[in-house]
Tab-separated table of C-alpha atoms in Angstrom:
chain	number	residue	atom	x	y	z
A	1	UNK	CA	11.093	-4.331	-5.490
A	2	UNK	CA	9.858	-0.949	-4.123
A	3	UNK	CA	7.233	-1.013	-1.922
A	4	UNK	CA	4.530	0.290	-3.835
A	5	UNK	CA	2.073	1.441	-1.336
A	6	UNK	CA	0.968	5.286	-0.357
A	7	UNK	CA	-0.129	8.311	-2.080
A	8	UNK	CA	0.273	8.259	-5.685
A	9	UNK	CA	0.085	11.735	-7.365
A	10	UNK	CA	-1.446	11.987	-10.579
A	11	UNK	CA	-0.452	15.117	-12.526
A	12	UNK	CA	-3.249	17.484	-13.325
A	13	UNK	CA	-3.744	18.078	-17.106
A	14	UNK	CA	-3.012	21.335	-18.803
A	15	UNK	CA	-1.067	23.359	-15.838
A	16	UNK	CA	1.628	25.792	-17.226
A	17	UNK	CA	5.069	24.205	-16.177
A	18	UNK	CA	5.812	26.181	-13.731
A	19	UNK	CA	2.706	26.183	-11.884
A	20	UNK	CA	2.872	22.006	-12.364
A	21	UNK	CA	6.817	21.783	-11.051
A	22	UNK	CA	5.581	23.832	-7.852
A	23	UNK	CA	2.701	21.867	-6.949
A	24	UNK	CA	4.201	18.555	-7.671
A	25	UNK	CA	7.365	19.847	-5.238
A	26	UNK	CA	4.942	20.453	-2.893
A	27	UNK	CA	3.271	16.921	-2.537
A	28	UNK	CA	6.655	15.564	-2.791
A	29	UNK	CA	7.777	18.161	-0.072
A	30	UNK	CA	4.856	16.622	2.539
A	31	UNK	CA	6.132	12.910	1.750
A	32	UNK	CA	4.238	12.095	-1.541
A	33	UNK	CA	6.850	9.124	-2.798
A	34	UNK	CA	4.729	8.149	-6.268
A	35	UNK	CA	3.822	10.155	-8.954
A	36	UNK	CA	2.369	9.731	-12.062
A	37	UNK	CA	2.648	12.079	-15.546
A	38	UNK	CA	-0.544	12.190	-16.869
A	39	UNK	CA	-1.550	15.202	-19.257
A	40	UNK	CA	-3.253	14.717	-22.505
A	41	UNK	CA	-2.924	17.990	-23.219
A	42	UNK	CA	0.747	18.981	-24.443
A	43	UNK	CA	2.730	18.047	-27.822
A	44	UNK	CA	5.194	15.878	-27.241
A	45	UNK	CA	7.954	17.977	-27.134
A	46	UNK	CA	6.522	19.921	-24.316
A	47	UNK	CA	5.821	16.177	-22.318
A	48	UNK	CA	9.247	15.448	-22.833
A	49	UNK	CA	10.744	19.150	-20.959
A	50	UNK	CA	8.079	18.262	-18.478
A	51	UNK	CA	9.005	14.165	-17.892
A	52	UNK	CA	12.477	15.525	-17.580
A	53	UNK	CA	11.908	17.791	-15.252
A	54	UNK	CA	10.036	15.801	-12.964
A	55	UNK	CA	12.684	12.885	-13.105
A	56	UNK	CA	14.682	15.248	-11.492
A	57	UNK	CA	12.273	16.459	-8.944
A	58	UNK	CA	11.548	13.058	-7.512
A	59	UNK	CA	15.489	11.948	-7.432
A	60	UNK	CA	15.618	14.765	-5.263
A	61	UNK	CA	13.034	13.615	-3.162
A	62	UNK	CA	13.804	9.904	-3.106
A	63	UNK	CA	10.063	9.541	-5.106
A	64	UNK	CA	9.250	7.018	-8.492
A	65	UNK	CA	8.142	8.207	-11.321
A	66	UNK	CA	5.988	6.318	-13.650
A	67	UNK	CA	4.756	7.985	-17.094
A	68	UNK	CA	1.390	7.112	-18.084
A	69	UNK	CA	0.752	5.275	-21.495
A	70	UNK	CA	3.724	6.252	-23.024
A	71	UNK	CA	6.676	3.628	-22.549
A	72	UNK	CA	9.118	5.534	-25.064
A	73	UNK	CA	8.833	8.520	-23.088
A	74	UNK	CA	9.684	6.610	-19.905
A	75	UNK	CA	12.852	4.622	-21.224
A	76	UNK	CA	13.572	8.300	-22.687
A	77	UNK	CA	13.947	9.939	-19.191
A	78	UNK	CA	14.412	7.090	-17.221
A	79	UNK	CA	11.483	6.811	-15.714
A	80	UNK	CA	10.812	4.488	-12.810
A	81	UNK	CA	7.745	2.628	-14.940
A	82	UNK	CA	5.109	3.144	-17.383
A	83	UNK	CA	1.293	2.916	-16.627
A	84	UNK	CA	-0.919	1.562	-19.270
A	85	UNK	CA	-4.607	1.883	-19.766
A	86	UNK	CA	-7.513	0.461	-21.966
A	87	UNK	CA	-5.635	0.480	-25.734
A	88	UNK	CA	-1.688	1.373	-25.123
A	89	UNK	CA	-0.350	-1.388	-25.935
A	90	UNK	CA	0.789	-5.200	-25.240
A	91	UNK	CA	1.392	-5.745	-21.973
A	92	UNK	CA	4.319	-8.423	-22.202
A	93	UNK	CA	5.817	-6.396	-24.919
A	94	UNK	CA	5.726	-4.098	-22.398
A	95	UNK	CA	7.496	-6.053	-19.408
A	96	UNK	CA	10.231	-7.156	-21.623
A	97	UNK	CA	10.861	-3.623	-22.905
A	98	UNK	CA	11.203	-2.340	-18.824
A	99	UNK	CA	12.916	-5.134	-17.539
A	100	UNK	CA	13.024	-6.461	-14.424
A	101	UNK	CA	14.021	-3.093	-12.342
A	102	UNK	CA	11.442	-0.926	-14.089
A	103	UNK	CA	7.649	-0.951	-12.970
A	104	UNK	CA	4.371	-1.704	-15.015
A	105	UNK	CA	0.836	-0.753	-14.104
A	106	UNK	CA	-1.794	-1.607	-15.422
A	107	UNK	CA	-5.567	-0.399	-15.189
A	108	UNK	CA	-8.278	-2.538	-15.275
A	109	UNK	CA	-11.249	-0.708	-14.362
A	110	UNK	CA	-14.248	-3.093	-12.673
A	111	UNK	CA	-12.552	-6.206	-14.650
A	112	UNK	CA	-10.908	-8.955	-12.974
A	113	UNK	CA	-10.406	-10.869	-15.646
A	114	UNK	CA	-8.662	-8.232	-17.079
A	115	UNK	CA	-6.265	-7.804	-14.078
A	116	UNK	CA	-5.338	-11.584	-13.846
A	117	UNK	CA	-4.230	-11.344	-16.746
A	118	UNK	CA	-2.335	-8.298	-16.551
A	119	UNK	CA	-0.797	-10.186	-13.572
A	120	UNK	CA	0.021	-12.803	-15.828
A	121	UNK	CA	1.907	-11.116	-18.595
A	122	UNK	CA	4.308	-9.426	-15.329
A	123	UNK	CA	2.141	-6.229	-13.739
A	124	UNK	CA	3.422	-4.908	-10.479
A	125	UNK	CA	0.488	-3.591	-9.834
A	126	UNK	CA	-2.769	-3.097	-11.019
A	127	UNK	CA	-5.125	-0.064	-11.270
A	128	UNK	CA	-9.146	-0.116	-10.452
A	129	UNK	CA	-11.562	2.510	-10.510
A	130	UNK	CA	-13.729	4.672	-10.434
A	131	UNK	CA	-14.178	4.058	-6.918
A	132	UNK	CA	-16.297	7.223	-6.690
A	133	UNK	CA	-17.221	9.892	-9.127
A	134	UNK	CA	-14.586	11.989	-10.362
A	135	UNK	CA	-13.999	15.090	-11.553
A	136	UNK	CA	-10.972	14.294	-14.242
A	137	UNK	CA	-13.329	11.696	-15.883
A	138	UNK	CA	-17.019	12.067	-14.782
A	139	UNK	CA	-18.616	9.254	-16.712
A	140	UNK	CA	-16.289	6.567	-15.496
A	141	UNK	CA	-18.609	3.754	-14.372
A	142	UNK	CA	-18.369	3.309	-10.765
A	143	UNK	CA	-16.452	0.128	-8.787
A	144	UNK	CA	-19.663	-2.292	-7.099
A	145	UNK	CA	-19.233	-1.704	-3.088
A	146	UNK	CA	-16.402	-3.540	-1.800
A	147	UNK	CA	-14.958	-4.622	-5.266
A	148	UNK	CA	-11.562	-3.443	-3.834
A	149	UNK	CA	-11.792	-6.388	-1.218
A	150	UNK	CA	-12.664	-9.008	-3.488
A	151	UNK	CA	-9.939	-7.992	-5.576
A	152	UNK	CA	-7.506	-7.630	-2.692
A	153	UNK	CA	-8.693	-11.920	-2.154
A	154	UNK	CA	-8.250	-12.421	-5.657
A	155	UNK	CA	-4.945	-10.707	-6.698
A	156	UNK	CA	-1.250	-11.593	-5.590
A	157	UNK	CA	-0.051	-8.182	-6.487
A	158	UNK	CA	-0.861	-4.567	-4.849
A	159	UNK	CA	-3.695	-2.616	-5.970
A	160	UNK	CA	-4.144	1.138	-6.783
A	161	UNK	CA	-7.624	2.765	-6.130
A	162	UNK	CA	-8.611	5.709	-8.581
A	163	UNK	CA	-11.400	8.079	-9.125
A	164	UNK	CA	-12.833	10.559	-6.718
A	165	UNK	CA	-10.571	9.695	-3.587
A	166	UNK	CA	-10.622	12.523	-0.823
A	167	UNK	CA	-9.163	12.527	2.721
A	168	UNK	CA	-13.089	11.899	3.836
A	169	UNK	CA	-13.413	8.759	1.880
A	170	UNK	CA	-9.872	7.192	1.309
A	171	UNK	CA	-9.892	4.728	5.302
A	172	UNK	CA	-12.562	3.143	3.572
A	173	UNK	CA	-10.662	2.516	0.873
A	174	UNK	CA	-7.668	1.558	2.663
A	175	UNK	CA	-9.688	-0.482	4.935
A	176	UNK	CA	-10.733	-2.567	1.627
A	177	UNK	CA	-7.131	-3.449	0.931
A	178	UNK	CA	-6.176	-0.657	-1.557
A	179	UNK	CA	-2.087	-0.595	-1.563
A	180	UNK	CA	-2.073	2.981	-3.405
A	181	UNK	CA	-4.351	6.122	-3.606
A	182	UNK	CA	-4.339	7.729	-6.775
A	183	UNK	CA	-5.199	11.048	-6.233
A	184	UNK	CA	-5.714	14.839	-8.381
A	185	UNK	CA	-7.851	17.051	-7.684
A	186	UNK	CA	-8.183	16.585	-3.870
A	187	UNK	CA	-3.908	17.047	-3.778
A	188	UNK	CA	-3.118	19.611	-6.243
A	189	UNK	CA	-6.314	21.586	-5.664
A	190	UNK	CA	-5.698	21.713	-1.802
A	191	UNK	CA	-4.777	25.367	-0.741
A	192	UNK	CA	-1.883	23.562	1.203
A	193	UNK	CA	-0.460	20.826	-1.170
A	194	UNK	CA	2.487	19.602	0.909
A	195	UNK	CA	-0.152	19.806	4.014
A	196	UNK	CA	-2.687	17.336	2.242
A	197	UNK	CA	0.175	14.753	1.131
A	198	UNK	CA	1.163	14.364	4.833
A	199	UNK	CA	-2.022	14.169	5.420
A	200	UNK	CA	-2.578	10.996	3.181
A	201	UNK	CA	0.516	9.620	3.869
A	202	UNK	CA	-0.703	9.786	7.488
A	203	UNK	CA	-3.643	7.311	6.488
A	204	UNK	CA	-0.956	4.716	5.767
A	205	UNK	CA	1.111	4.882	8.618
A	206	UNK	CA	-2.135	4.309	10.853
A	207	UNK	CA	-3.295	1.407	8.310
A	208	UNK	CA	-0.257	-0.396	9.039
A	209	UNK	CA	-0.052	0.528	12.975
């Protein structure tokens, strides 16, 4: 199994496909090695030009892939895994569909309960959040302080960390036990993209130092 730890770029919604291929090159370019496509904002057709094209990007890069909510899409441009939120879908339906090669994720907000059993029907990993406010979804309730590390106790699998991450707050977040940083805004909104990923991916190499 990949090790599924780092920075783990979320795609920005409703960027024109250019402007979205150049910024995600960039984070790949300064060592971002997950990314997630995330946009509720294009027809399908237009996700599908768009999955494709970023399959390609991170097999240049030596990066995963994982397409959020949409597991025909990912079999469809083989896709490293699927994501999976509050209502898309069964789980275990889900892990036999990707086999044992492909990844699942699975968010599970401030629940516990939720993520054990996640665990249980074969996540890799599992998604919590938000840990602070955020700017892609502003009334997401907020993780209790330290939730992260009672998770971290409670879980066998790695955890992702999601909502409102910066360079400022993410060692605290690390130092909690947080596997992955999902990030947006602070990456693709940086004025130096590839600058900022190094910079996170930094964070991990002195986590594990």
């Amino acid at each position: 199994m990949t090790d599924l730890s780092g920075l783990y770029a979320i795609t920005p919604d409703g960027l024109p496909r250019v402007d979205l291929l150049a910024r995600v090159e960039a984070a790949l370019a300064g060592g971002c090695r997950w990314l997630q496509l995330r946009d509720k904002t294009q027809p399908p057709a237009e996700l599908l030009v768009r999955a494709h094209a970023l399959r390609a990007l991170t097999r240049r890069y030596g990066a995963r892939l994982i397409v959020n909510d949409d597991l025909v899409l990912a079999l469809l441009v083989e896709a490293d895994g699927v994501h999976l939120g509050k209502d898309d879908g069964d789980w275990r339906l889900a892990r036999a569909i990707l086999g044992p090669e492909r990844l699942l994720g699975v968010s599970c907000y401030a629940d516990l309960a939720r993520a054990r059993a996640a665990v249980a029907a074969g996540a890799d990993y599992v998604a919590f959040g938000a840990v602070f406010p955020s700017l892609t979804k502003p009334q997401a309730a907020l993780l209790p302080p330290h939730f992260i590390a009672q998770a971290k106790a409670a879980l066998p699998v790695p955890l992702c960390a999601i909502g409102g991450i910066t360079l400022g707050n993410a060692p605290a977040v690390l130092a909690d036990g947080a596997d992955l940083l999902a990030v947006i805004h602070d990456l693709f909104a940086a004025p130096d993209i590839a600058g900022r990923a190094a910079h996170y991916q930094q964070l991990f190499t002195k986590a594990t130092s």
